Tab-separated table of C-alpha atoms in Angstrom:
chain	number	residue	atom	x	y	z
A	1	UNK	CA	-48.518	-39.296	9.098
A	2	UNK	CA	-50.701	-36.312	8.352
A	3	UNK	CA	-52.058	-33.851	10.845
A	4	UNK	CA	-55.612	-35.165	10.619
A	5	UNK	CA	-57.240	-38.559	10.739
A	6	UNK	CA	-58.414	-39.623	7.292
A	7	UNK	CA	-60.914	-42.139	8.602
A	8	UNK	CA	-62.592	-43.188	11.808
A	9	UNK	CA	-60.291	-45.369	13.862
A	10	UNK	CA	-57.123	-43.597	12.804
A	11	UNK	CA	-55.342	-41.302	15.237
A	12	UNK	CA	-53.710	-37.999	14.414
A	13	UNK	CA	-49.965	-37.817	14.947
A	14	UNK	CA	-50.613	-35.308	17.728
A	15	UNK	CA	-52.929	-37.803	19.454
A	16	UNK	CA	-50.310	-40.556	19.326
A	17	UNK	CA	-47.763	-38.074	20.705
A	18	UNK	CA	-50.164	-37.216	23.532
A	19	UNK	CA	-50.063	-40.798	24.814
A	20	UNK	CA	-46.267	-40.701	24.719
A	21	UNK	CA	-46.370	-37.806	27.169
A	22	UNK	CA	-46.731	-40.170	30.132
A	23	UNK	CA	-43.394	-41.894	29.404
A	24	UNK	CA	-41.021	-41.569	32.367
A	25	UNK	CA	-37.988	-39.375	31.672
A	26	UNK	CA	-35.132	-38.586	34.030
A	27	UNK	CA	-34.339	-34.953	34.747
A	28	UNK	CA	-32.001	-33.003	36.998
A	29	UNK	CA	-34.106	-30.147	38.446
A	30	UNK	CA	-32.727	-26.655	38.889
A	31	UNK	CA	-35.547	-25.647	41.219
A	32	UNK	CA	-37.393	-27.014	44.225
A	33	UNK	CA	-40.979	-28.161	43.745
A	34	UNK	CA	-43.317	-29.752	46.250
A	35	UNK	CA	-45.128	-32.955	45.426
A	36	UNK	CA	-47.312	-32.479	42.339
A	37	UNK	CA	-50.677	-34.238	42.384
A	38	UNK	CA	-52.277	-35.232	39.095
A	39	UNK	CA	-55.156	-37.503	38.143
A	40	UNK	CA	-52.683	-39.940	36.578
A	41	UNK	CA	-50.550	-40.020	39.731
A	42	UNK	CA	-48.288	-37.938	41.924
A	43	UNK	CA	-44.867	-36.576	41.007
A	44	UNK	CA	-42.498	-36.722	44.009
A	45	UNK	CA	-40.871	-33.596	45.406
A	46	UNK	CA	-38.183	-32.173	43.141
A	47	UNK	CA	-34.927	-30.857	44.575
A	48	UNK	CA	-32.151	-28.974	42.764
A	49	UNK	CA	-29.401	-31.258	41.404
A	50	UNK	CA	-31.171	-34.443	42.563
A	51	UNK	CA	-32.146	-36.653	39.584
A	52	UNK	CA	-35.825	-37.544	39.391
A	53	UNK	CA	-38.185	-39.335	37.030
A	54	UNK	CA	-41.125	-37.353	35.692
A	55	UNK	CA	-43.553	-37.743	32.767
A	56	UNK	CA	-42.185	-36.610	29.404
A	57	UNK	CA	-44.701	-33.760	29.172
A	58	UNK	CA	-43.560	-32.335	32.511
A	59	UNK	CA	-39.881	-32.733	31.614
A	60	UNK	CA	-40.444	-30.749	28.418
A	61	UNK	CA	-42.527	-28.146	30.286
A	62	UNK	CA	-39.724	-27.558	32.802
A	63	UNK	CA	-36.974	-27.666	30.169
A	64	UNK	CA	-38.652	-24.984	28.070
A	65	UNK	CA	-38.444	-22.728	31.118
A	66	UNK	CA	-34.841	-23.712	31.888
A	67	UNK	CA	-35.945	-25.259	35.185
A	68	UNK	CA	-34.213	-28.609	34.602
A	69	UNK	CA	-31.748	-30.556	32.516
A	70	UNK	CA	-33.064	-33.637	30.753
A	71	UNK	CA	-31.012	-36.820	31.016
A	72	UNK	CA	-30.958	-38.382	27.560
A	73	UNK	CA	-32.234	-42.009	27.600
A	74	UNK	CA	-29.532	-44.593	26.936
A	75	UNK	CA	-31.219	-45.834	23.740
A	76	UNK	CA	-31.031	-42.308	22.279
A	77	UNK	CA	-27.268	-41.960	22.738
A	78	UNK	CA	-25.271	-41.907	19.493
A	79	UNK	CA	-23.346	-45.128	20.121
A	80	UNK	CA	-26.447	-47.123	21.026
A	81	UNK	CA	-28.389	-45.774	18.062
A	82	UNK	CA	-25.542	-46.797	15.755
A	83	UNK	CA	-25.864	-50.332	17.153
A	84	UNK	CA	-29.617	-50.242	16.554
A	85	UNK	CA	-29.061	-49.171	12.948
A	86	UNK	CA	-26.610	-52.043	12.423
A	87	UNK	CA	-29.236	-54.419	13.822
A	88	UNK	CA	-31.860	-53.071	11.421
A	89	UNK	CA	-29.502	-53.584	8.487
A	90	UNK	CA	-28.448	-57.110	9.482
A	91	UNK	CA	-31.948	-58.464	10.077
A	92	UNK	CA	-34.296	-57.729	7.200
A	93	UNK	CA	-37.103	-59.900	8.614
A	94	UNK	CA	-37.500	-58.247	12.004
A	95	UNK	CA	-37.322	-54.896	13.775
A	96	UNK	CA	-34.754	-53.856	16.360
A	97	UNK	CA	-36.060	-53.214	19.857
A	98	UNK	CA	-36.824	-49.588	20.616
A	99	UNK	CA	-39.256	-47.930	23.041
A	100	UNK	CA	-42.866	-48.119	21.863
A	101	UNK	CA	-42.984	-44.316	21.585
A	102	UNK	CA	-39.414	-43.857	20.348
A	103	UNK	CA	-40.420	-41.582	17.445
A	104	UNK	CA	-42.416	-39.215	19.634
A	105	UNK	CA	-39.892	-39.178	22.492
A	106	UNK	CA	-36.973	-38.495	20.164
A	107	UNK	CA	-38.826	-35.657	18.450
A	108	UNK	CA	-39.694	-33.971	21.750
A	109	UNK	CA	-36.178	-34.253	23.158
A	110	UNK	CA	-34.395	-33.231	19.967
A	111	UNK	CA	-36.695	-30.213	19.670
A	112	UNK	CA	-36.805	-29.007	23.264
A	113	UNK	CA	-33.665	-30.420	24.914
A	114	UNK	CA	-31.090	-30.060	22.162
A	115	UNK	CA	-28.606	-28.398	24.531
A	116	UNK	CA	-28.684	-31.492	26.741
A	117	UNK	CA	-27.849	-33.902	23.904
A	118	UNK	CA	-24.289	-34.721	22.864
A	119	UNK	CA	-23.677	-35.427	19.148
A	120	UNK	CA	-27.152	-34.194	18.290
A	121	UNK	CA	-26.485	-33.926	14.534
A	122	UNK	CA	-25.198	-37.491	14.397
A	123	UNK	CA	-28.216	-38.663	16.376
A	124	UNK	CA	-30.617	-36.928	13.987
A	125	UNK	CA	-28.950	-38.583	10.992
A	126	UNK	CA	-28.865	-42.071	12.517
A	127	UNK	CA	-32.499	-41.796	13.630
A	128	UNK	CA	-33.521	-40.845	10.102
A	129	UNK	CA	-31.645	-43.883	8.735
A	130	UNK	CA	-33.325	-46.157	11.283
A	131	UNK	CA	-36.769	-44.860	10.351
A	132	UNK	CA	-36.010	-45.325	6.639
A	133	UNK	CA	-34.932	-48.945	7.118
A	134	UNK	CA	-37.954	-49.738	9.283
A	135	UNK	CA	-40.321	-48.062	6.810
A	136	UNK	CA	-38.894	-50.186	3.991
A	137	UNK	CA	-39.462	-53.350	6.038
A	138	UNK	CA	-43.056	-52.311	6.724
A	139	UNK	CA	-43.716	-51.756	3.017
A	140	UNK	CA	-42.255	-55.154	2.123
A	141	UNK	CA	-44.385	-56.770	4.807
A	142	UNK	CA	-47.566	-55.087	3.570
A	143	UNK	CA	-46.928	-56.363	0.052
A	144	UNK	CA	-46.731	-59.867	1.500
A	145	UNK	CA	-50.371	-59.778	2.637
A	146	UNK	CA	-52.593	-61.998	0.487
A	147	UNK	CA	-55.739	-64.116	0.717
A	148	UNK	CA	-53.988	-66.722	2.877
A	149	UNK	CA	-53.099	-64.196	5.577
A	150	UNK	CA	-55.012	-64.252	8.856
A	151	UNK	CA	-52.685	-62.217	11.102
A	152	UNK	CA	-49.760	-59.883	10.587
A	153	UNK	CA	-46.886	-59.983	13.068
A	154	UNK	CA	-45.486	-56.535	13.806
A	155	UNK	CA	-43.336	-57.168	16.879
A	156	UNK	CA	-41.236	-54.179	17.999
A	157	UNK	CA	-43.032	-51.641	15.792
A	158	UNK	CA	-43.519	-48.274	17.462
A	159	UNK	CA	-46.817	-46.504	18.112
A	160	UNK	CA	-46.416	-43.997	15.295
A	161	UNK	CA	-45.340	-46.709	12.858
A	162	UNK	CA	-48.335	-48.872	13.744
A	163	UNK	CA	-50.693	-45.935	13.392
A	164	UNK	CA	-49.435	-45.304	9.856
A	165	UNK	CA	-50.333	-48.791	8.642
A	166	UNK	CA	-53.241	-49.846	10.872
A	167	UNK	CA	-56.104	-48.961	8.542
A	168	UNK	CA	-54.385	-50.100	5.363
A	169	UNK	CA	-53.473	-53.520	6.760
A	170	UNK	CA	-56.861	-54.076	8.424
A	171	UNK	CA	-58.746	-53.058	5.274
A	172	UNK	CA	-56.641	-55.376	3.129
A	173	UNK	CA	-57.389	-58.357	5.383
A	174	UNK	CA	-61.106	-57.513	5.375
A	175	UNK	CA	-61.132	-57.187	1.578
A	176	UNK	CA	-59.513	-60.572	1.131
A	177	UNK	CA	-61.986	-62.187	3.530
A	178	UNK	CA	-64.897	-60.566	1.680
A	179	UNK	CA	-63.592	-61.865	-1.637
A	180	UNK	CA	-63.201	-65.319	-0.119
A	181	UNK	CA	-66.810	-65.278	1.090
A	182	UNK	CA	-68.027	-64.304	-2.382
A	183	UNK	CA	-65.905	-66.984	-4.009
A	184	UNK	CA	-67.156	-69.644	-1.601
A	185	UNK	CA	-70.789	-68.586	-2.131
A	186	UNK	CA	-70.439	-68.617	-5.910
A	187	UNK	CA	-68.998	-72.124	-5.908
A	188	UNK	CA	-71.595	-73.530	-3.564
A	189	UNK	CA	-69.387	-73.235	-0.514
A	190	UNK	CA	-70.427	-72.440	3.008
A	191	UNK	CA	-69.830	-68.703	2.738
A	192	UNK	CA	-67.372	-68.779	5.651
A	193	UNK	CA	-64.382	-66.393	5.398
A	194	UNK	CA	-60.757	-67.315	4.946
A	195	UNK	CA	-60.467	-71.026	5.695
A	196	UNK	CA	-57.335	-72.443	7.227
A	197	UNK	CA	-55.485	-69.154	6.792
A	198	UNK	CA	-52.714	-69.459	9.314
A	199	UNK	CA	-49.751	-67.832	7.592
A	200	UNK	CA	-48.684	-64.620	9.255
A	201	UNK	CA	-46.366	-62.531	7.099
A	202	UNK	CA	-43.443	-60.780	8.666
A	203	UNK	CA	-41.660	-57.949	6.917
A	204	UNK	CA	-40.395	-60.068	4.006
A	205	UNK	CA	-40.955	-60.915	0.385
A	206	UNK	CA	-43.602	-59.615	-2.014
A	207	UNK	CA	-46.904	-61.486	-2.089
A	208	UNK	CA	-50.018	-61.512	-4.241
A	209	UNK	CA	-51.638	-58.519	-2.544
A	210	UNK	CA	-48.823	-56.091	-3.283
A	211	UNK	CA	-50.351	-53.997	-6.066
A	212	UNK	CA	-53.638	-53.514	-4.216
A	213	UNK	CA	-51.867	-52.457	-1.026
A	214	UNK	CA	-49.576	-50.059	-2.854
A	215	UNK	CA	-52.623	-48.432	-4.438
A	216	UNK	CA	-54.236	-48.150	-0.997
A	217	UNK	CA	-51.095	-46.545	0.416
A	218	UNK	CA	-51.008	-44.026	-2.424
A	219	UNK	CA	-54.673	-43.137	-1.830
A	220	UNK	CA	-53.957	-42.677	1.883
A	221	UNK	CA	-50.996	-40.392	1.127
A	222	UNK	CA	-53.173	-38.215	-1.100
A	223	UNK	CA	-55.735	-37.846	1.703
A	224	UNK	CA	-53.172	-36.596	4.245
């Protein structure tokens, strides 16, 4: 996603990352700190060599100053990521389970806590493969949106992934409903939107709305 919002309702990547900052991350402090009081809640006293959970933003703040070691989350370990990638490959109609902010968390830790991560190059490569497979599923799912679609199921998509497609998917559904209203009005119908539209596409086969959605995605890319 680009560095700026192209339309109202869309968040910048930095804004999505901001919300990820409250995710709890385990650290091993190298210093002693008294209880920290914040509007969002207190952080308990930190003692050297005693593991503690703190918000991601604070973990990164301390790590940049070499005041702690970050404990890599289990899902980000090389072996577990390899299993996640296998899951993505095996199941083309659903997404593997990952933390809601997995993209943002991984970026922060790989950037600022690289010395704390074993097999970091392998992890970078596997993460890239996971993102590629998930992106392909999203694109297939978007092409499956047509006039009979009322909802789109996106279970297990991450925050950054949802933010990339939110406006495109919502606009497509609105366009189809508008066309349906016009069609109903022209044929003497009631003018009510999509009638009986209960099919909810998952990330699967190509549907009638594919060309229109691809054009919308290309326009959005040019605006980034």
